[in-house]
Tab-separated table of C-alpha atoms in Angstrom:
chain	number	residue	atom	x	y	z
A	11	MET	CA	102.230	83.400	97.576
A	12	GLN	CA	103.417	82.371	94.161
A	13	ILE	CA	105.372	79.287	93.163
A	14	ARG	CA	107.034	78.980	89.762
A	15	VAL	CA	108.830	76.050	88.225
A	16	ASP	CA	110.786	75.872	85.004
A	17	HIS	CA	110.389	72.536	83.268
A	18	ALA	CA	113.350	73.310	81.033
A	19	SER	CA	115.714	73.842	83.964
A	20	PRO	CA	118.217	71.129	84.954
A	21	VAL	CA	117.157	71.645	88.579
A	22	ALA	CA	114.649	68.992	89.694
A	23	ILE	CA	111.058	70.194	90.048
A	24	TYR	CA	110.854	69.242	93.723
A	25	ALA	CA	113.958	71.323	94.421
A	26	GLN	CA	112.439	74.253	92.526
A	27	VAL	CA	109.284	73.985	94.636
A	28	ALA	CA	111.362	74.024	97.828
A	29	ALA	CA	113.403	76.973	96.546
A	30	ALA	CA	110.266	78.922	95.657
A	31	VAL	CA	108.843	78.406	99.144
A	32	ARG	CA	112.140	79.439	100.762
A	33	ARG	CA	112.097	82.660	98.736
A	34	GLU	CA	108.509	83.454	99.696
A	35	VAL	CA	109.292	82.800	103.367
A	36	ALA	CA	112.494	84.846	103.253
A	37	ALA	CA	110.560	87.713	101.638
A	38	GLY	CA	108.002	87.569	104.436
A	39	ARG	CA	105.122	86.792	102.084
A	40	VAL	CA	104.367	83.621	104.012
A	41	ARG	CA	104.598	83.800	107.793
A	42	HIS	CA	104.888	81.626	110.855
A	43	GLY	CA	101.739	79.573	111.333
A	44	GLU	CA	100.489	79.997	107.769
A	45	ARG	CA	99.781	76.975	105.682
A	46	LEU	CA	101.376	76.198	102.335
A	47	PRO	CA	98.927	75.099	99.613
A	48	ALA	CA	97.830	71.496	99.959
A	49	ALA	CA	100.172	69.216	98.022
A	50	ARG	CA	97.356	68.110	95.759
A	51	ASP	CA	96.332	71.697	94.989
A	52	LEU	CA	99.907	72.719	94.255
A	53	ALA	CA	100.444	69.651	92.061
A	54	ASP	CA	97.233	70.341	90.129
A	55	GLY	CA	98.043	74.027	89.881
A	56	LEU	CA	101.521	73.427	88.467
A	57	GLY	CA	100.565	70.386	86.432
A	58	VAL	CA	103.127	68.132	88.148
A	59	ASN	CA	103.007	64.866	90.068
A	60	ILE	CA	101.856	65.099	93.686
A	61	HIS	CA	104.857	63.075	94.859
A	62	THR	CA	107.151	65.698	93.369
A	63	VAL	CA	105.469	68.343	95.498
A	64	LEU	CA	105.565	66.105	98.573
A	65	LYS	CA	109.290	65.546	98.101
A	66	GLY	CA	109.804	69.296	98.004
A	67	TYR	CA	107.722	69.736	101.170
A	68	GLN	CA	109.664	66.969	102.897
A	69	GLU	CA	112.927	68.711	102.090
A	70	LEU	CA	111.537	71.866	103.699
A	71	ARG	CA	110.495	69.847	106.724
A	72	ASP	CA	113.959	68.335	107.037
A	73	GLU	CA	115.371	71.871	107.028
A	74	GLY	CA	112.993	72.889	109.805
A	75	LEU	CA	111.122	75.407	107.657
A	76	VAL	CA	107.741	73.685	107.791
A	77	GLU	CA	105.979	71.141	109.943
A	78	LEU	CA	103.940	68.489	108.166
A	79	ARG	CA	100.812	67.766	110.144
A	80	ARG	CA	98.150	65.247	109.257
A	81	GLY	CA	95.022	67.047	108.143
A	82	ARG	CA	96.617	70.491	108.338
A	83	GLY	CA	99.315	70.108	105.708
A	84	ALA	CA	102.585	72.038	105.684
A	85	VAL	CA	102.694	74.822	108.273
A	86	VAL	CA	105.495	77.386	108.358
A	87	THR	CA	107.565	77.212	111.561
A	88	ALA	CA	108.711	80.079	113.766
A	89	ARG	CA	112.358	79.631	112.754
A	90	ALA	CA	111.522	79.657	109.082
A	91	ALA	CA	111.751	83.403	108.569
A	92	ASP	CA	115.309	83.450	109.875
A	93	VAL	CA	116.487	80.225	108.328
A	94	ALA	CA	114.869	80.349	104.875
A	95	GLY	CA	117.158	82.993	103.399
A	96	PRO	CA	120.424	81.344	104.490
A	97	ARG	CA	119.132	77.916	103.421
A	98	GLN	CA	118.343	79.157	99.936
A	99	ALA	CA	121.734	80.873	99.800
A	100	VAL	CA	123.317	77.517	100.670
A	101	VAL	CA	121.411	75.827	97.833
A	102	GLU	CA	122.691	78.398	95.389
A	103	LEU	CA	126.217	78.251	96.830
A	104	VAL	CA	126.284	74.471	96.411
A	105	GLU	CA	125.069	74.787	92.814
A	106	GLN	CA	127.757	77.294	91.983
A	107	ALA	CA	130.440	75.246	93.762
A	108	ARG	CA	129.488	72.140	91.818
A	109	ARG	CA	129.568	73.981	88.523
A	110	ALA	CA	133.006	75.364	89.393
A	111	GLY	CA	134.194	71.920	90.497
A	112	LEU	CA	134.935	73.019	94.081
A	113	GLY	CA	135.025	70.339	96.782
A	114	VAL	CA	133.262	70.260	100.147
A	115	ASP	CA	136.367	71.196	102.140
A	116	GLU	CA	137.040	74.293	100.075
A	117	VAL	CA	133.462	75.487	100.344
A	118	VAL	CA	133.405	74.909	104.125
A	119	ARG	CA	136.710	76.832	104.409
A	120	MET	CA	135.147	79.745	102.500
A	121	VAL	CA	132.156	79.796	104.821
A	122	ARG	CA	134.391	79.678	107.931
A	123	GLU	CA	136.515	82.522	106.657
A	124	GLY	CA	133.380	84.540	105.856
A	125	MET	CA	131.894	84.023	109.287
A	126	ALA	CA	135.162	84.818	111.072
A	127	THR	CA	135.165	88.415	109.843
B	2	MET	CA	65.411	73.946	80.524
B	3	ARG	CA	65.131	70.364	81.640
B	4	SER	CA	67.819	70.847	84.251
B	5	ARG	CA	66.177	74.014	85.516
B	6	ALA	CA	62.897	72.152	85.925
B	7	ARG	CA	64.719	69.462	87.853
B	8	ALA	CA	66.243	72.113	90.126
B	9	VAL	CA	62.817	73.603	90.889
B	10	LEU	CA	61.418	70.127	91.499
B	11	VAL	CA	64.155	69.176	93.931
B	12	VAL	CA	64.479	72.522	95.681
B	13	LEU	CA	60.824	73.474	96.053
B	14	VAL	CA	58.439	70.673	95.176
B	15	ALA	CA	60.027	67.702	96.980
B	16	PRO	CA	60.373	69.423	100.395
B	17	ALA	CA	56.855	70.796	100.093
B	18	LEU	CA	55.556	67.285	99.422
B	19	LEU	CA	57.450	65.907	102.415
B	20	LEU	CA	56.000	68.489	104.784
B	21	LEU	CA	52.555	68.044	103.252
B	22	THR	CA	52.744	64.298	103.786
B	23	VAL	CA	53.602	64.687	107.465
B	24	TRP	CA	50.871	67.312	107.840
B	25	ALA	CA	48.339	64.989	106.196
B	26	ALA	CA	49.418	62.071	108.400
B	27	LEU	CA	48.749	64.194	111.469
B	28	GLU	CA	45.456	65.386	110.056
B	29	ALA	CA	44.284	61.881	109.240
B	30	GLY	CA	45.389	60.550	112.610
B	31	ALA	CA	47.878	58.133	111.048
B	32	LEU	CA	50.433	59.847	113.260
B	33	ALA	CA	48.728	60.213	116.604
B	34	PRO	CA	50.415	60.956	119.909
B	35	ASP	CA	49.355	58.589	122.675
B	36	ARG	CA	49.829	61.137	125.444
B	37	PRO	CA	49.481	64.914	125.813
B	38	LEU	CA	52.261	66.770	124.042
B	39	GLY	CA	52.493	69.500	126.644
B	40	ASP	CA	55.373	67.908	128.490
B	41	VAL	CA	57.142	66.865	125.289
B	42	MET	CA	57.341	70.174	123.468
B	43	TRP	CA	58.672	73.326	125.049
B	44	TRP	CA	55.416	75.113	125.450
B	45	GLN	CA	52.497	74.053	127.603
B	46	ALA	CA	49.237	72.684	126.287
B	47	ALA	CA	50.665	71.823	122.886
B	48	ALA	CA	48.564	69.788	120.570
B	49	VAL	CA	48.642	68.263	117.128
B	50	ASP	CA	47.490	71.649	115.781
B	51	ASP	CA	50.695	73.265	117.010
B	52	LEU	CA	52.746	70.690	115.158
B	53	GLN	CA	50.763	71.356	112.003
B	54	VAL	CA	51.341	75.076	112.344
B	55	LEU	CA	55.041	74.361	112.739
B	56	LEU	CA	55.015	72.311	109.520
B	57	VAL	CA	53.181	74.977	107.548
B	58	GLY	CA	55.372	77.743	108.936
B	59	THR	CA	58.517	75.834	108.040
B	60	ALA	CA	57.173	75.132	104.566
B	61	VAL	CA	56.429	78.776	103.922
B	62	VAL	CA	59.675	80.204	105.331
B	63	GLY	CA	62.000	77.439	104.180
B	64	LEU	CA	60.654	77.298	100.658
B	65	ALA	CA	60.621	81.078	100.387
B	66	VAL	CA	64.316	81.183	101.317
B	67	GLY	CA	65.097	78.428	98.825
B	68	ALA	CA	63.064	80.071	96.085
B	69	VAL	CA	64.802	83.395	96.617
B	70	ARG	CA	68.221	81.734	96.443
B	71	LEU	CA	67.355	79.723	93.372
B	72	LEU	CA	65.607	82.409	91.381
B	73	THR	CA	67.712	85.483	92.175
B	74	GLY	CA	71.356	86.272	91.690
B	75	HIS	CA	73.148	85.386	88.499
B	76	ARG	CA	71.833	82.522	86.422
B	77	SER	CA	75.107	80.670	86.411
B	78	ALA	CA	76.436	81.536	89.876
B	79	PRO	CA	78.326	78.442	91.005
B	80	GLY	CA	76.849	76.554	93.891
B	81	LYS	CA	73.588	78.411	93.719
B	82	ARG	CA	71.458	75.347	93.115
B	83	GLU	CA	73.354	73.245	95.604
B	84	LEU	CA	72.890	75.914	98.268
B	85	ALA	CA	69.185	76.311	97.510
B	86	GLY	CA	68.720	72.533	97.615
B	87	ALA	CA	70.616	72.282	100.887
B	88	LEU	CA	68.583	75.082	102.467
B	89	THR	CA	65.129	73.789	101.683
B	90	TRP	CA	65.969	70.154	102.361
B	91	THR	CA	67.601	71.019	105.688
B	92	TRP	CA	64.515	72.866	106.837
B	93	ALA	CA	62.052	70.315	105.539
B	94	ALA	CA	63.901	67.204	106.709
B	95	GLY	CA	64.700	68.747	110.086
B	96	CYS	CA	61.174	69.887	110.729
B	97	ALA	CA	59.582	66.649	109.508
B	98	ALA	CA	61.939	64.539	111.627
B	99	TYR	CA	61.309	66.734	114.679
B	100	VAL	CA	57.529	66.475	114.359
B	101	VAL	CA	57.552	62.727	113.793
B	102	ALA	CA	59.971	62.232	116.691
B	103	VAL	CA	57.798	64.310	119.022
B	104	VAL	CA	54.704	62.265	118.198
B	105	VAL	CA	56.293	58.852	118.066
B	106	SER	CA	58.819	58.903	120.872
B	107	GLY	CA	56.894	60.825	123.476
B	108	SER	CA	60.166	61.798	125.156
B	109	GLY	CA	61.453	65.231	126.247
B	110	PRO	CA	62.198	68.141	123.928
B	111	TRP	CA	65.850	67.291	123.380
B	112	GLY	CA	65.454	63.901	121.733
B	113	PRO	CA	63.329	65.238	118.876
B	114	VAL	CA	65.560	68.329	118.616
B	115	VAL	CA	68.613	66.135	118.113
B	116	ALA	CA	66.675	63.972	115.649
B	117	GLY	CA	65.612	67.091	113.782
B	118	ALA	CA	69.132	68.498	113.711
B	119	LEU	CA	70.631	65.258	112.410
B	120	ALA	CA	67.914	64.864	109.802
B	121	GLY	CA	68.457	68.485	108.798
B	122	VAL	CA	72.181	67.983	108.264
B	123	VAL	CA	71.734	64.764	106.306
B	124	GLY	CA	68.825	66.208	104.347
B	125	GLY	CA	70.830	69.303	103.452
B	126	LEU	CA	73.734	67.244	102.146
B	127	VAL	CA	71.443	65.011	100.105
B	128	GLY	CA	69.536	67.998	98.757
B	129	ALA	CA	72.722	69.683	97.606
B	130	VAL	CA	73.754	66.564	95.710
B	131	VAL	CA	70.401	65.602	94.204
B	132	VAL	CA	69.642	69.017	92.761
B	133	GLY	CA	72.083	68.440	89.922
B	134	ARG	CA	74.536	70.817	88.321
B	135	ALA	CA	73.636	73.730	86.100
B	136	PRO	CA	74.823	73.350	82.475
B	137	THR	CA	78.206	74.978	81.844
B	138	SER	CA	78.471	75.215	78.054
B	139	SER	CA	77.526	78.899	78.079
B	140	LEU	CA	80.380	79.659	80.478
B	141	VAL	CA	83.151	78.873	77.983
B	142	ALA	CA	85.083	81.961	76.933
B	143	HIS	CA	86.088	82.420	73.320
B	144	GLY	CA	88.843	84.525	71.845
B	145	ALA	CA	91.989	85.786	73.503
B	146	VAL	CA	92.011	87.556	76.833
B	147	PRO	CA	91.817	91.330	76.118
B	148	SER	CA	95.214	93.011	75.974
B	149	ASP	CA	94.386	95.591	78.659
B	150	ALA	CA	93.973	92.869	81.261
B	151	PRO	CA	96.975	92.324	83.593
B	152	ARG	CA	99.576	89.769	82.517
B	153	ALA	CA	102.371	87.868	84.237
B	154	SER	CA	105.784	87.301	82.715
B	155	LEU	CA	105.723	83.543	82.333
B	156	ARG	CA	108.366	82.032	80.091
B	157	VAL	CA	107.817	79.094	77.776
B	158	GLY	CA	108.237	75.897	79.784
B	159	GLU	CA	107.390	77.603	83.075
B	160	SER	CA	104.417	76.719	85.259
B	161	ALA	CA	103.219	78.853	88.114
B	162	MET	CA	100.665	78.659	90.865
B	163	TRP	CA	99.309	81.448	93.068
B	164	SER	CA	97.685	80.869	96.439
B	165	GLY	CA	95.867	83.220	98.808
B	166	TRP	CA	93.009	83.699	101.257
B	167	THR	CA	89.921	85.851	101.649
B	168	ARG	CA	90.729	86.810	105.186
B	169	ALA	CA	89.012	89.432	107.232
B	170	ARG	CA	91.011	91.780	109.398
B	171	TRP	CA	92.115	90.182	112.639
B	172	TRP	CA	89.735	92.164	114.788
B	173	VAL	CA	86.705	90.661	113.053
B	174	TYR	CA	87.637	87.219	114.348
B	175	ALA	CA	88.650	88.649	117.717
B	176	ALA	CA	85.266	90.368	118.016
B	177	GLU	CA	83.458	87.106	117.399
B	178	LEU	CA	85.490	85.353	120.082
B	179	LEU	CA	84.991	88.193	122.562
B	180	VAL	CA	81.250	88.073	122.011
B	181	ALA	CA	81.019	84.318	121.843
B	182	GLY	CA	82.769	83.377	125.061
B	183	PRO	CA	81.193	85.673	127.630
B	184	GLY	CA	77.901	85.797	125.731
B	185	VAL	CA	77.440	82.064	125.762
B	186	ALA	CA	78.696	81.689	129.334
B	187	ASN	CA	76.468	84.449	130.685
B	188	THR	CA	73.391	83.128	128.990
B	189	VAL	CA	73.949	79.577	130.076
B	190	LEU	CA	74.541	80.643	133.680
B	191	LEU	CA	71.958	83.396	134.055
B	192	ALA	CA	69.214	82.644	131.561
B	193	PRO	CA	69.487	79.079	130.420
B	194	GLU	CA	66.030	79.072	128.886
B	195	TYR	CA	67.387	81.421	126.216
B	196	GLY	CA	70.584	79.452	126.028
B	197	LEU	CA	69.810	77.643	122.836
B	198	LEU	CA	69.005	80.846	120.972
B	199	VAL	CA	72.230	82.554	121.971
B	200	VAL	CA	74.323	79.490	121.269
B	201	LEU	CA	72.712	79.194	117.839
B	202	LEU	CA	73.275	82.865	117.088
B	203	VAL	CA	76.896	82.856	118.124
B	204	THR	CA	77.570	79.549	116.381
B	205	SER	CA	76.011	80.702	113.150
B	206	ILE	CA	78.072	83.913	113.156
B	207	GLY	CA	81.174	81.833	113.780
B	208	LEU	CA	80.258	79.404	111.018
B	209	TYR	CA	79.652	82.288	108.654
B	210	LEU	CA	83.095	83.693	109.425
B	211	VAL	CA	84.597	80.305	108.702
B	212	ALA	CA	82.548	79.897	105.538
B	213	THR	CA	83.715	83.218	104.137
B	214	THR	CA	87.402	82.605	104.892
B	215	VAL	CA	88.234	80.663	101.771
B	216	ARG	CA	91.440	79.525	100.151
B	217	VAL	CA	91.900	80.799	96.587
B	218	SER	CA	94.394	79.367	94.126
B	219	VAL	CA	95.260	80.083	90.495
B	220	GLY	CA	96.950	77.451	88.370
B	221	GLU	CA	96.513	74.900	85.598
B	222	ALA	CA	93.134	73.953	87.073
B	223	GLY	CA	92.005	77.553	86.706
B	224	LEU	CA	90.681	79.511	89.673
B	225	VAL	CA	89.894	77.213	92.583
B	226	VAL	CA	88.077	78.451	95.686
B	227	ARG	CA	88.054	76.047	98.613
B	228	SER	CA	86.254	76.455	101.942
B	229	LEU	CA	87.658	75.580	105.315
B	230	PRO	CA	87.889	73.133	106.880
B	231	LEU	CA	86.761	70.275	104.696
B	232	GLY	CA	87.637	71.873	101.381
B	233	VAL	CA	84.037	71.654	100.253
B	234	PRO	CA	81.997	73.420	99.087
B	235	ARG	CA	84.348	74.582	96.396
B	236	VAL	CA	84.038	76.682	93.275
B	237	VAL	CA	86.160	76.143	90.197
B	238	VAL	CA	86.489	78.432	87.190
B	239	PRO	CA	88.496	76.373	84.688
B	240	LEU	CA	90.856	78.252	82.376
B	241	GLU	CA	88.437	77.573	79.508
B	242	HIS	CA	85.816	79.712	81.230
B	243	VAL	CA	88.085	82.667	82.036
B	244	ALA	CA	87.321	85.576	79.689
B	245	ARG	CA	89.422	87.992	81.738
B	246	ALA	CA	90.636	88.606	85.270
B	247	ASP	CA	91.059	92.033	86.820
B	248	VAL	CA	91.707	93.803	90.074
B	249	VAL	CA	88.814	95.921	91.301
B	250	HIS	CA	88.395	97.979	94.444
B	251	VAL	CA	85.459	96.886	96.573
B	252	SER	CA	83.907	97.963	99.819
B	253	PRO	CA	81.597	95.595	101.681
B	254	ILE	CA	78.840	97.919	102.814
B	255	ALA	CA	79.194	100.629	100.210
B	256	ASP	CA	79.196	98.315	97.209
B	257	PHE	CA	77.114	95.367	98.342
B	258	GLY	CA	75.360	96.424	101.503
B	259	SER	CA	76.732	93.346	103.222
B	260	TRP	CA	79.847	91.628	104.493
B	261	GLY	CA	80.941	88.164	103.447
B	262	TYR	CA	79.266	86.089	100.774
B	263	VAL	CA	76.926	88.178	98.595
B	264	PRO	CA	75.117	86.612	95.615
B	265	THR	CA	74.621	89.587	93.300
B	266	ARG	CA	72.823	89.686	89.994
B	267	LEU	CA	76.154	89.700	88.183
B	268	GLY	CA	77.685	86.871	90.142
B	269	ALA	CA	78.963	85.773	93.518
B	270	VAL	CA	81.117	87.983	95.715
B	271	VAL	CA	83.155	87.084	98.791
B	272	VAL	CA	84.065	90.427	100.359
B	273	THR	CA	85.785	90.207	103.738
B	274	ARG	CA	87.469	93.613	103.773
B	275	GLU	CA	87.639	96.845	101.874
B	276	GLY	CA	90.319	97.071	99.200
B	277	PRO	CA	91.585	95.303	96.105
B	278	ALA	CA	89.749	92.220	94.949
B	279	LEU	CA	90.283	89.645	92.234
B	280	GLN	CA	87.425	89.703	89.732
B	281	VAL	CA	87.049	86.954	87.148
B	282	ARG	CA	84.663	87.249	84.206
B	283	ARG	CA	83.431	84.040	82.617
B	284	GLY	CA	82.402	83.431	79.016
B	285	ASP	CA	78.759	84.336	79.721
B	286	GLY	CA	79.645	87.608	81.394
B	287	SER	CA	79.086	86.390	84.946
B	288	LEU	CA	81.572	87.560	87.551
B	289	LEU	CA	83.264	86.060	90.587
B	290	THR	CA	84.827	88.579	92.970
B	291	LEU	CA	87.079	87.730	95.936
B	292	THR	CA	88.904	90.063	98.325
B	293	VAL	CA	92.328	88.437	98.362
B	294	ASP	CA	95.695	90.020	99.081
B	295	ASP	CA	98.066	90.274	96.076
B	296	ALA	CA	95.028	90.261	93.797
B	297	HIS	CA	97.079	91.761	90.980
B	298	GLU	CA	99.454	88.791	90.930
B	299	ALA	CA	96.508	86.418	90.860
B	300	ALA	CA	94.754	88.244	88.023
B	301	ALA	CA	97.919	88.538	85.951
B	302	LEU	CA	98.696	84.837	86.303
B	303	LEU	CA	95.119	83.776	85.568
B	304	ASN	CA	95.019	85.850	82.364
B	305	THR	CA	98.377	84.505	81.228
B	306	LEU	CA	97.412	80.884	81.891
B	307	ALA	CA	94.038	81.309	80.191
B	308	ASP	CA	95.704	82.828	77.152
B	309	ARG	CA	98.190	79.973	77.008
B	310	ARG	CA	95.462	77.363	77.264
B	311	ARG	CA	93.484	78.954	74.442
B	312	SER	CA	96.470	79.369	72.144
B	313	ARG	CA	97.292	75.711	72.751
B	314	GLU	CA	93.743	74.835	71.737
B	315	ARG	CA	94.002	76.950	68.604
B	316	VAL	CA	97.239	75.164	67.636
B	317	ALA	CA	95.730	71.764	68.356
B	318	ALA	CA	92.570	72.463	66.355
């Protein structure tokens, strides 16, 4: 798997790490039961702070995409393959909505209308 | 040359001296059993002579293995010295501890065996550390990475990291489990006197499978190869040492006559399947080859990062 971050981007590094993992999972390049790189290895590899990587991993854990186990690191969950794509789409939707100045209610209404068809 | 002499001293001379000392102690009677050894060792009518033969045999075999590992393969293969030191010290410390335990404790075969095993493990770890590292100045690569080597499209301000495994096909691991379970159970139930041999054989195959399933990553730290499960031993090729990275097609038996870790004259190889492999060439021409999936991505990124690091150095200089 490959993880890229753009230091010039306004998106926080930890969010970029989480997004990169979601894309790899959605593309099937990382599967259920496989381990993400150790936080220290990823931090060294990208040249960023380990806490930045950990924050990204914690976001993925909160979304149910990985389990963080002591000694084993971040392991991809069974749901991840199904959930990763929609989660990443939500991240991008939220970004676009914010840029366009749309509020939460309007975005939720759009999603409801989309899912009703 | 000084560090090479130290390596030979640690790997070959020190273990030989240890075994010689124990042998001499037995010969001079300084170590003398106070009861017949027959019921302490596995075979009947054992005597001090048998222990001395064991010491000499271990010295010859163990040191030969260590000498082969140290003196063959590529000069700068990473981990070579540490492995040679671990091998000879494991054998020597284990054997010496076993012999001393047999003579001194006078208890059954298992006490000295455990003592020997523990001493072997500790000795191996110490040997790997004490042997010292080989000098790395000759490994530095100079000049840009050749233009025909694969490249990744990395923009200014972007960092990237690639991660993969040298995994064998699933049936290799399944085969080990299928053999291990019934094999060990059958032997223990039907022929327990051979139990230890079978357990050792199956365990060592399993350990070898684990040892050759390594995690490979490419990033700012260069190429990092980490073993399961502790993460050590590990091999690092910093970006400064990367002359070029390529994808090559390898086949375990056809190319190397072996599966798994193969120390060739040109460098170390971890080949766990047939197919594309990442091959990294260092500044001194030595190679490191690993059968990882998505090897092309890894090679492209490694070349791009190495190039970047060197152009940064040129600007800074």
